[in-house]
mmCIF file of C-alpha atoms in Angstrom:
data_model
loop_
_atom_site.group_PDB
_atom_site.id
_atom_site.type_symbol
_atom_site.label_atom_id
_atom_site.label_comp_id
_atom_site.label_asym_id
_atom_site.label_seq_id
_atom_site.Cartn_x
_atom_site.Cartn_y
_atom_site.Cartn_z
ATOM 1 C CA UNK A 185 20.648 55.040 -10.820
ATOM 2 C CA UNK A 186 17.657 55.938 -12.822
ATOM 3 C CA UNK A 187 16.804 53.652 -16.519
ATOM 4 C CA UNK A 188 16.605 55.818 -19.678
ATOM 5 C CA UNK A 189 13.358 54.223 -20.111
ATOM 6 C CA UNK A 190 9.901 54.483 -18.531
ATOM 7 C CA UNK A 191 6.455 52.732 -20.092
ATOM 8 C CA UNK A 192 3.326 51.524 -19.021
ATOM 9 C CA UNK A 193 0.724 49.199 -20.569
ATOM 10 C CA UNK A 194 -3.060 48.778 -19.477
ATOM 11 C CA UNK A 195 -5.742 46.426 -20.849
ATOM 12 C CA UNK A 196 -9.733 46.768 -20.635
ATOM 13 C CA UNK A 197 -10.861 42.946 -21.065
ATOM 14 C CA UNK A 198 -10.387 40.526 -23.652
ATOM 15 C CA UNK A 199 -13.590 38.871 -25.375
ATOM 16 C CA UNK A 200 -15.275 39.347 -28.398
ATOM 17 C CA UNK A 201 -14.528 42.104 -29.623
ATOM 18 C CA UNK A 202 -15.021 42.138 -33.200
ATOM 19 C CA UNK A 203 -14.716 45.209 -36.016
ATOM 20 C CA UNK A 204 -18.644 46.701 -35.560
ATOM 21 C CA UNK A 205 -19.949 45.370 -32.543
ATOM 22 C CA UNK A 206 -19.898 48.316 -30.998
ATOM 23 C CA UNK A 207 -21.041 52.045 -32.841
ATOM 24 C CA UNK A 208 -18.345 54.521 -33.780
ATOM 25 C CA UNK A 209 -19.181 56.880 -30.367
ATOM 26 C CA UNK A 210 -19.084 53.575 -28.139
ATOM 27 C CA UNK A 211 -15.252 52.776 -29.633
ATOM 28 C CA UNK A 212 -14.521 56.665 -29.443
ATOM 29 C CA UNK A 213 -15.413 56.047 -25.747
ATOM 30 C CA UNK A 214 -13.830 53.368 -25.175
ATOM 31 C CA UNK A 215 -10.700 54.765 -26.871
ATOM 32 C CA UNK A 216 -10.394 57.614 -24.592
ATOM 33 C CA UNK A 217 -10.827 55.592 -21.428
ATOM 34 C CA UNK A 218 -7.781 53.722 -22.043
ATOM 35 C CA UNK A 219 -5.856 56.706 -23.021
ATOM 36 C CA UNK A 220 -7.055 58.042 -20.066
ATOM 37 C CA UNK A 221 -5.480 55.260 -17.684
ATOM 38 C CA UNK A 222 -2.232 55.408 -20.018
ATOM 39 C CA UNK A 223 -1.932 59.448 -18.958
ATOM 40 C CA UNK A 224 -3.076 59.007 -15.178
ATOM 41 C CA UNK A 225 0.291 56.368 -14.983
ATOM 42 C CA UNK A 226 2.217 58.230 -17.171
ATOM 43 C CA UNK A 227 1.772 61.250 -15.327
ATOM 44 C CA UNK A 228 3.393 59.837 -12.346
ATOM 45 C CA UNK A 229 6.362 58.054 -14.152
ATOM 46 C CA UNK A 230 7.280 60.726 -16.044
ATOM 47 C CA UNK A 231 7.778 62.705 -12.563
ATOM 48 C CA UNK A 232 9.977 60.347 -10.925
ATOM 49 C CA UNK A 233 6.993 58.097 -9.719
ATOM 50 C CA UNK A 234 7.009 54.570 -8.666
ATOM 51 C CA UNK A 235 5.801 51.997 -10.919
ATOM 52 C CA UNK A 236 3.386 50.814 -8.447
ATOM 53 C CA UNK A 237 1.338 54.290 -8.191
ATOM 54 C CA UNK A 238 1.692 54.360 -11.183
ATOM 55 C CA UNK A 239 -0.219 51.189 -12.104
ATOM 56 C CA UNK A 240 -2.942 51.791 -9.399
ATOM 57 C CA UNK A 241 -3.272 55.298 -10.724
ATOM 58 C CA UNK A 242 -4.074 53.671 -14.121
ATOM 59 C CA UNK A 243 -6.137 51.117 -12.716
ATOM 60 C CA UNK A 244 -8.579 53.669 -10.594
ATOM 61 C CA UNK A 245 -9.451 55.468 -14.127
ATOM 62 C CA UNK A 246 -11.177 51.699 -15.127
ATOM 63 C CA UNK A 247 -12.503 51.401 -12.089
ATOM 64 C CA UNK A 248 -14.409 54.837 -11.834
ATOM 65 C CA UNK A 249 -15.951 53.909 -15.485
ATOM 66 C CA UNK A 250 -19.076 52.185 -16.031
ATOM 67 C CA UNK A 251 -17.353 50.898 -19.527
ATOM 68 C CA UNK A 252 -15.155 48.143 -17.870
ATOM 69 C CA UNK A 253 -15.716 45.315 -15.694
ATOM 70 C CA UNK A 254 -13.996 46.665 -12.437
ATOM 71 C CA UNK A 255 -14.905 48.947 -9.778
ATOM 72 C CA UNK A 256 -18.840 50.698 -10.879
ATOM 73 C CA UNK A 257 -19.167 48.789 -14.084
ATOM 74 C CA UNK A 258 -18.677 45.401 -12.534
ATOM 75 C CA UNK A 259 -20.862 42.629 -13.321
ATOM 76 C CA UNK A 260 -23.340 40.568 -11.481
ATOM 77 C CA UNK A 261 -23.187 36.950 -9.813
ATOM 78 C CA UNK A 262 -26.159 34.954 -10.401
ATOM 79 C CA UNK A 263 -27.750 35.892 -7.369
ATOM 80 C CA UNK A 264 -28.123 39.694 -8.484
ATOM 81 C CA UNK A 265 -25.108 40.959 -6.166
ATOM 82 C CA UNK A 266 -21.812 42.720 -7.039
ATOM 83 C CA UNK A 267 -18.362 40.956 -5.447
ATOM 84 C CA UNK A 268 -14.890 43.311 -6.589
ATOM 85 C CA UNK A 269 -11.634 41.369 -6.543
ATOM 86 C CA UNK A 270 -7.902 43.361 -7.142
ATOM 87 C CA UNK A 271 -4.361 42.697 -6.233
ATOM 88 C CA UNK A 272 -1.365 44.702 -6.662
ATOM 89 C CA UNK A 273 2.776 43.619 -6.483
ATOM 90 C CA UNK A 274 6.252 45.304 -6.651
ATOM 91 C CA UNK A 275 8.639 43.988 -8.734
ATOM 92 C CA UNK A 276 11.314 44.983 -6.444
ATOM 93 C CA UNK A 277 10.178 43.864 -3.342
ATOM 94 C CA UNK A 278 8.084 40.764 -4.101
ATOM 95 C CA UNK A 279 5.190 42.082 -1.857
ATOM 96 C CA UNK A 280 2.063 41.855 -3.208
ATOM 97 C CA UNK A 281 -1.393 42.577 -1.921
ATOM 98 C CA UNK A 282 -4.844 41.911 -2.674
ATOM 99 C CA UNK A 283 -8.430 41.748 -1.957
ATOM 100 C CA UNK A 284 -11.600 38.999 -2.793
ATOM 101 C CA UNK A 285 -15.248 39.197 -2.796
ATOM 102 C CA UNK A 286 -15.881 42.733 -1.814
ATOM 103 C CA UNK A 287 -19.239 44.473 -2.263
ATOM 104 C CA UNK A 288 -18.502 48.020 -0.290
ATOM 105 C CA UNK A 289 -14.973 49.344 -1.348
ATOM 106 C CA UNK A 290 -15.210 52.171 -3.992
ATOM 107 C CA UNK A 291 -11.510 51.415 -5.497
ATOM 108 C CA UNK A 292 -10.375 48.107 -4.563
ATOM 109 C CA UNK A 293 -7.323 48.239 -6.060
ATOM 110 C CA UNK A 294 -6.746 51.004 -3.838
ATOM 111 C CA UNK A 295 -7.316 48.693 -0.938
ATOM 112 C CA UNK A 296 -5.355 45.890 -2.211
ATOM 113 C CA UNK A 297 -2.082 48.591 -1.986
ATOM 114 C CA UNK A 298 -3.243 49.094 1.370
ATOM 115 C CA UNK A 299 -2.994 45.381 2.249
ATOM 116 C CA UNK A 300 0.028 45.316 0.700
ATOM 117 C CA UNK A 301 1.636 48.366 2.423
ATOM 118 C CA UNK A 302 -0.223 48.116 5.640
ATOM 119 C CA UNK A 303 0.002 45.001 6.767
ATOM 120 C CA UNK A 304 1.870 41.258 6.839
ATOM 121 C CA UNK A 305 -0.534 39.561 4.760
ATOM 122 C CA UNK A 306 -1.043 39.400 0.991
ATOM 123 C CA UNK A 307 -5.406 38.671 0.745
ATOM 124 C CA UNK A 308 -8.144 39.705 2.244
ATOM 125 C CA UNK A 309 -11.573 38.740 1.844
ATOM 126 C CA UNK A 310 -15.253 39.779 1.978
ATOM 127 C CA UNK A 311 -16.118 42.027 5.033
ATOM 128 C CA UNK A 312 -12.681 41.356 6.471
ATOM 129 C CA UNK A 313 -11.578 43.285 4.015
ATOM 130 C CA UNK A 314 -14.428 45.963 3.915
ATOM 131 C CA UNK A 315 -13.573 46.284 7.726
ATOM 132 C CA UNK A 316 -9.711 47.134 7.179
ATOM 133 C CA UNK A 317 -10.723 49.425 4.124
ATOM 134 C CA UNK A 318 -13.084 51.566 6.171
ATOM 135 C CA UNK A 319 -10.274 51.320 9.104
ATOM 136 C CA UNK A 320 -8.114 52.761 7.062
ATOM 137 C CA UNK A 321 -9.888 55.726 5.645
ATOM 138 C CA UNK A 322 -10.524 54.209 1.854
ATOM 139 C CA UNK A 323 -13.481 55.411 0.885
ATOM 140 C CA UNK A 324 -16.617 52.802 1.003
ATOM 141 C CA UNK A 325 -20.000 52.774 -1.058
ATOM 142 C CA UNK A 326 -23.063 51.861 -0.769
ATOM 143 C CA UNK A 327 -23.364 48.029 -3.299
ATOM 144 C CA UNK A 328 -26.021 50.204 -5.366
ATOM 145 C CA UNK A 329 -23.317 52.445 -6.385
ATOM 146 C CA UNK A 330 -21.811 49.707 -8.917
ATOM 147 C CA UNK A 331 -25.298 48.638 -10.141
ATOM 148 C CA UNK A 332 -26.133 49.450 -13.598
ATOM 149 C CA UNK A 333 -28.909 48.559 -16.311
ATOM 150 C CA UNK A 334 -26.259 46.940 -18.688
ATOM 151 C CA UNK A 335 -24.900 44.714 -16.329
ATOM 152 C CA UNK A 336 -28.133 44.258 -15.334
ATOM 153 C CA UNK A 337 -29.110 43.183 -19.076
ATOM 154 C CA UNK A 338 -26.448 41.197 -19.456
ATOM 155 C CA UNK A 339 -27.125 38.931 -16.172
ATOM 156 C CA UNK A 340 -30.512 38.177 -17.402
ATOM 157 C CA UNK A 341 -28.954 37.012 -20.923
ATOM 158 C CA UNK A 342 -26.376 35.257 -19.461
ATOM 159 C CA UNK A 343 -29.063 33.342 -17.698
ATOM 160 C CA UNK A 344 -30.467 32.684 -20.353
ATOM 161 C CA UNK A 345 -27.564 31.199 -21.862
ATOM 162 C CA UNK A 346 -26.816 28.819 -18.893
ATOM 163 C CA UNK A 347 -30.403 27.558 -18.250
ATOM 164 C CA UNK A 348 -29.369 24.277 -20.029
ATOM 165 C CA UNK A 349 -26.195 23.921 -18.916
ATOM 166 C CA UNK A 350 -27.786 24.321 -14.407
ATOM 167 C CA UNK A 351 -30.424 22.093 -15.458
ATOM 168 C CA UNK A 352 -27.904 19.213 -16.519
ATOM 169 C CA UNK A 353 -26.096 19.958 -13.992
ATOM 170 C CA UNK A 354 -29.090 20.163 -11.608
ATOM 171 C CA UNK A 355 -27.186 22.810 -9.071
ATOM 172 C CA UNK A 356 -25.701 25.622 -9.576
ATOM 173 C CA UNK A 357 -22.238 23.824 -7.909
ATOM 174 C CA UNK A 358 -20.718 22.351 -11.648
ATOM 175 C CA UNK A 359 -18.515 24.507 -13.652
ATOM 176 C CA UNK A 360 -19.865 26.217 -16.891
ATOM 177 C CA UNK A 361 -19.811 24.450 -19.963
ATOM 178 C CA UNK A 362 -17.362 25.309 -22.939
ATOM 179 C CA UNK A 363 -20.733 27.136 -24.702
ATOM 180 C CA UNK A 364 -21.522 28.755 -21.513
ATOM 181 C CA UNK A 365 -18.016 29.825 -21.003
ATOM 182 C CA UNK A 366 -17.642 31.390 -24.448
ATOM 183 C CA UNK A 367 -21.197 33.425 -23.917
ATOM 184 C CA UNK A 368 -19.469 34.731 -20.517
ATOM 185 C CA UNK A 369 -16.727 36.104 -22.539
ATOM 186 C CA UNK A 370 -19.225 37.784 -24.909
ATOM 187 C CA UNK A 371 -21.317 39.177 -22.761
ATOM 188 C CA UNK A 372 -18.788 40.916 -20.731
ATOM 189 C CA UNK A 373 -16.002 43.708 -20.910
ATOM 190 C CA UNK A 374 -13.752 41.902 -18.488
ATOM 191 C CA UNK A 375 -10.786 42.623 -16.005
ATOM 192 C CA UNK A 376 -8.603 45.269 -16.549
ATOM 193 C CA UNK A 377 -5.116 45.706 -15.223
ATOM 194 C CA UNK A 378 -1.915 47.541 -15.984
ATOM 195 C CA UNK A 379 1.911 46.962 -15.927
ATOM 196 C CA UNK A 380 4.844 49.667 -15.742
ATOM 197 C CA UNK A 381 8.257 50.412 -15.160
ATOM 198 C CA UNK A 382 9.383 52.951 -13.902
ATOM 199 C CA UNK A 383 13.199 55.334 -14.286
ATOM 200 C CA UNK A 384 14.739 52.955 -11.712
ATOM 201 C CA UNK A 385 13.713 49.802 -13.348
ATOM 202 C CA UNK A 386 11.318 48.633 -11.375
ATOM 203 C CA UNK A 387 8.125 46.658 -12.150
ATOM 204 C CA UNK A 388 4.791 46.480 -11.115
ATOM 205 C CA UNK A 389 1.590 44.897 -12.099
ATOM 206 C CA UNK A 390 -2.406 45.933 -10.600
ATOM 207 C CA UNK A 391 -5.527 44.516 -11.982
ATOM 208 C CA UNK A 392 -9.325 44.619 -11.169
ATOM 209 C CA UNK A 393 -12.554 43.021 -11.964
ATOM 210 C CA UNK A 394 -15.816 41.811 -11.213
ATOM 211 C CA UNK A 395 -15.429 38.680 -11.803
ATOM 212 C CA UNK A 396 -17.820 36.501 -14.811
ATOM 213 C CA UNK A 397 -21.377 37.328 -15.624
ATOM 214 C CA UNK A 398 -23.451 35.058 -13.919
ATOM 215 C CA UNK A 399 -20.736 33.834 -11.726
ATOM 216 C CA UNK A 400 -21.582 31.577 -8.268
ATOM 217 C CA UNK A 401 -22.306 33.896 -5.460
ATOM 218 C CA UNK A 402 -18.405 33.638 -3.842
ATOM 219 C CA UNK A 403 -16.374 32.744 -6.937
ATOM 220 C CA UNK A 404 -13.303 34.110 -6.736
ATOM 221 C CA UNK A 405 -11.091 34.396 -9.933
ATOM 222 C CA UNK A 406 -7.448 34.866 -10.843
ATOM 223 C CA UNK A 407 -7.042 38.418 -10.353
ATOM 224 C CA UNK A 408 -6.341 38.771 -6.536
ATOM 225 C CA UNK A 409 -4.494 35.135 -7.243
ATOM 226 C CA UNK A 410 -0.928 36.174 -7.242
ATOM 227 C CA UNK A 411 1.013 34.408 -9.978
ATOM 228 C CA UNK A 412 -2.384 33.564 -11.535
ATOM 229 C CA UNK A 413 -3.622 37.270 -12.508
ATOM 230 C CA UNK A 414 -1.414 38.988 -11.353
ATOM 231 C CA UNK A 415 2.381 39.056 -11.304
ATOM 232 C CA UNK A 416 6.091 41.089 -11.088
ATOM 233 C CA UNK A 417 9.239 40.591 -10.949
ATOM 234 C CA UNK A 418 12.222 42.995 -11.760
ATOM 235 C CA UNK A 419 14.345 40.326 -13.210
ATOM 236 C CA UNK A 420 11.488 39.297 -15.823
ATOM 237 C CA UNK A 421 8.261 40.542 -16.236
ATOM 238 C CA UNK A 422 5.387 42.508 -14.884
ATOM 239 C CA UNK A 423 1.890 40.705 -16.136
ATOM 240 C CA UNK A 424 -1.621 41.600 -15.604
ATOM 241 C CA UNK A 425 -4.133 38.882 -17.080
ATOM 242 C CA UNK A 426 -7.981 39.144 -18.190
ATOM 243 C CA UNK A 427 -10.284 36.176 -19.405
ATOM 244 C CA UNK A 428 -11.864 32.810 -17.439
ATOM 245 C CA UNK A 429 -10.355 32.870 -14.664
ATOM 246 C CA UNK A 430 -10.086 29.180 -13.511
ATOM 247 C CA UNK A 431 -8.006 28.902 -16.931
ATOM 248 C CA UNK A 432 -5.224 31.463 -15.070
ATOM 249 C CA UNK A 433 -5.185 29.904 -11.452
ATOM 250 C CA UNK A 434 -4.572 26.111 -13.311
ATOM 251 C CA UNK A 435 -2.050 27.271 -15.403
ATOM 252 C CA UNK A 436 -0.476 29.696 -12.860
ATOM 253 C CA UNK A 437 -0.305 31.603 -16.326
ATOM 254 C CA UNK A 438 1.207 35.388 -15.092
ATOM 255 C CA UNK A 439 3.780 33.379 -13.116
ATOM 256 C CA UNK A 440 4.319 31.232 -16.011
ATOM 257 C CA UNK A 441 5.943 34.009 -18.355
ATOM 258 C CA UNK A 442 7.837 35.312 -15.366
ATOM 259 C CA UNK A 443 9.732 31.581 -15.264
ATOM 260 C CA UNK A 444 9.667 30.714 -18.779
ATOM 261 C CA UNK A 445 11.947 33.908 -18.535
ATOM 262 C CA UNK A 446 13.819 32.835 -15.836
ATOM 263 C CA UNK A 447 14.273 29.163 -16.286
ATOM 264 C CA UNK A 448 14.426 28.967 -19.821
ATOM 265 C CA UNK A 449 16.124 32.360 -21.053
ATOM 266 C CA UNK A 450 13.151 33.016 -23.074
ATOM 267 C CA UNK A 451 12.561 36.650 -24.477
ATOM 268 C CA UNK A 452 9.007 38.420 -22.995
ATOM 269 C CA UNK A 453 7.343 37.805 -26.378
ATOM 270 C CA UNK A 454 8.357 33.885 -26.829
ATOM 271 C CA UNK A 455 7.442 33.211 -23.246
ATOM 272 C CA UNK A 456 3.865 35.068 -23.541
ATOM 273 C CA UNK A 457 3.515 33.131 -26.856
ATOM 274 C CA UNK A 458 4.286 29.829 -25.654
ATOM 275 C CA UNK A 459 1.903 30.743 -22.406
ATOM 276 C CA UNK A 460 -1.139 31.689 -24.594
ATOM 277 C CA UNK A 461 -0.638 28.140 -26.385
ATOM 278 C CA UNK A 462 0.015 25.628 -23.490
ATOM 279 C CA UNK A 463 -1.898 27.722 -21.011
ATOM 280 C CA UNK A 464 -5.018 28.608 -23.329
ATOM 281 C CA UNK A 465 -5.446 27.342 -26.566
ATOM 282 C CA UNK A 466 -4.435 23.697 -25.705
ATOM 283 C CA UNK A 467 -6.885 23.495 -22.648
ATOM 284 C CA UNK A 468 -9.296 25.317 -24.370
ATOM 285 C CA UNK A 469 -9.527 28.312 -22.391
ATOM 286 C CA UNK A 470 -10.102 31.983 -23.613
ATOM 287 C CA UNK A 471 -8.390 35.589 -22.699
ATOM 288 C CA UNK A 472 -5.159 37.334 -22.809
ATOM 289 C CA UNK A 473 -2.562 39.120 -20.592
ATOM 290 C CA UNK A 474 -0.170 42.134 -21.111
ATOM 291 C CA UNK A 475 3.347 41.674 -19.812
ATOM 292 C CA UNK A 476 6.088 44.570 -19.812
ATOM 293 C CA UNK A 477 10.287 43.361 -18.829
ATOM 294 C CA UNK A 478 12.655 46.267 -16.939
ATOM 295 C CA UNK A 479 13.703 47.173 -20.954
ATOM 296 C CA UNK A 480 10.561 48.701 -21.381
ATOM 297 C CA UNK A 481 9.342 45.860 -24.272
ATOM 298 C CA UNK A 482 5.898 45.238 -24.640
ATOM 299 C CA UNK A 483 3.850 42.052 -25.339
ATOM 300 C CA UNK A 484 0.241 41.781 -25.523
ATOM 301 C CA UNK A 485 -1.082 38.187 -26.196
ATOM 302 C CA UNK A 486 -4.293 36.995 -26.464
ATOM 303 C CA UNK A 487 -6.295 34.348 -28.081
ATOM 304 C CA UNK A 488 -9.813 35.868 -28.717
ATOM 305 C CA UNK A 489 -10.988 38.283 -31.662
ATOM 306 C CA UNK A 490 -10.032 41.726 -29.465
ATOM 307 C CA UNK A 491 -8.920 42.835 -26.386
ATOM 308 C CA UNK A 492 -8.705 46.533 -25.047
ATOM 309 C CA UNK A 493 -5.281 47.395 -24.564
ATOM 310 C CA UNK A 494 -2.921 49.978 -25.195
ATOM 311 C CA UNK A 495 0.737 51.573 -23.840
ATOM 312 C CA UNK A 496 2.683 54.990 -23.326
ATOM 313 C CA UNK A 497 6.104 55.010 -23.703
ATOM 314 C CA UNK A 498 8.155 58.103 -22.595
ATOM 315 C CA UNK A 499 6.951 60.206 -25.730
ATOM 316 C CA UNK A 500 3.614 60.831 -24.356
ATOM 317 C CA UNK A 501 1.914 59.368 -27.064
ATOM 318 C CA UNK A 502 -1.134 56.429 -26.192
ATOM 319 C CA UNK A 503 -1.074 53.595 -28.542
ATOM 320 C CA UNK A 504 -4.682 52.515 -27.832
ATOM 321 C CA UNK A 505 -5.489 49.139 -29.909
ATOM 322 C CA UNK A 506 -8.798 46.586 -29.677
ATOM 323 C CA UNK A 507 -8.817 43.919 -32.242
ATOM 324 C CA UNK A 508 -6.922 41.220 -33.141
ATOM 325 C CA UNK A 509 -5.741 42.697 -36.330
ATOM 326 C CA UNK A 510 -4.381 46.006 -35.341
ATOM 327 C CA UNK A 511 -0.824 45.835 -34.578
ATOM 328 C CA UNK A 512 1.236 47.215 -31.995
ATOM 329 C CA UNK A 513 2.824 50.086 -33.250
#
């Protein structure tokens, strides 16, 4: 039986994002990126589509934009290189799949469905996983293809930012300081990801990125982290997460709304709420995370001055929102 109701919700990154940082063409940009991922998923739910092409289709739009940190405008590590994480899961089902630390793959969230659909496991990594993409016909690049001069920029000021904290350290093996954490976050246009349900009520979540600024060569975050990053589940919630990383995988955070949900009979909001607090602002870690239940309600939370975010419900009309301050409409 098909649900009355189909949505989707995407984010770009949280960081900060703050009321003229950026000039009036860059937001315009910006803007129309999102409401161009909102469309590509739309598209396909509106037709009878499942949720989960649906959120890859949204995802791919990020990823073929050098404006967000996923697929050709990912970031560098510290050693000048380019390594793509992305993991996909069905609400329905429970599969999920995902790949880590990949330098070749055009789309990975394209690949990460693949793993997912095409075989028993749930992660791949590095040129394991370049090697089953190419196997599989998913079209591979060349690593130059997801250079660009502002990621570029940004390394070197990033550098800059962590000099002192390597030196105390005196290795490049120590985590980043708070300070050095914070200048990741503002330096950066981070993951992106999307969420959707579809006219059978079925969830699924997708997200993408390339990782921190500066990151150690081989860093993996909580993207391709199932029930870090990324997470579904019909009977609660779909949720896609962007920010530091290592804050997500402690806290388990996308799983943690999910069984707030469960366990507790918490609505989506109150369990993204109490998430962002315990999870984030209590450990002092920065970032947000959409989350979408089978009803179709929406709840963006986030604890830093903007994130790039947005959702389509079935009247065609993008809501496309960045700061703090603008509510959801």
């Amino acid at each position: 039986m098909q649900n009355q109701r189909s949505v989707i919700a995407v984010h770009g990154g949280a960081g900060a994002i703050r009321r003229g940082s950026m000039t009036e063409e860059e937001e315009i940009n910006y803007r129309a990126v999102i409401a161009g991922a909102l469309n590509a998923g739309h598209r396909i739910l509106i037709h009878g589509g499942s949720s989960l092409d649906a959120v890859c289709a949204a995802v791919q739009v990020f990823e073929d934009d050098s404006l967000f940190n996923a697929g050709k405008g990912s970031v560098f590590t510290n050693d000048g290189k380019i390594e793509l994480d992305a993991a996909v899961m069905d609400g329905k089902t429970g599969k999920a799949g995902a790949v880590a630390g990949v330098s070749t793959i055009k789309n990975p969230i394209i690949a990460a469905r693949a793993v997912m659909d095409k075989t028993s496991h749930v992660l791949l990594s590095g040129t394991g996983a370049e090697q089953f993409a190419a196997s599989h016909q998913i079209d591979m690049v060349n690593p130059e293809y997801f250079h660009t001069q502002q990621r570029f920029d940004q390394l070197q000021q990033a550098k800059k930012h962590a000099e002192i904290q390597l030196d105390h350290d005196g290795s490049l093996s120590g985590m980043p300081s708070k300070e050095f954490e914070s200048s990741q976050t503002d330096n950066k246009f981070g993951t992106v990801g999307a969420v959707a349900v579809d006219c059978f009520g079925n969830l699924a979540a997708a997200t993408s990125t390339g990782g921190l600024t500066n990151k150690l060569y081989g860093r993996i975050g909580d993207s391709p982290i199932v029930g870090a990053g990324t997470y579904a589940d019909n009977a609660t919630a779909a949720v896609s997460g962007t920010g530091i990383g290592e804050y997500f995988m402690r806290g388990l955070i996308a799983y943690d709304v999910a069984a707030r949900m469960k366990y507790l009979g918490l609505s989506l909001s109150d369990a993204v709420d109490q998430v962002i607090d315990s999870a984030l602002n209590q450990r002092g870690g920065e970032g947000g995370l959409i989350a979408l239940d089978a009803n179709g309600n929406v709840k963006f939370g986030f604890n830093t001055a903007g994130m790039y975010r947005g959702y389509m419900k079935d009247d065609g009309v993008p809501v496309v929102l960045i700061y703090s301050e603008e509510e959801n409409r």
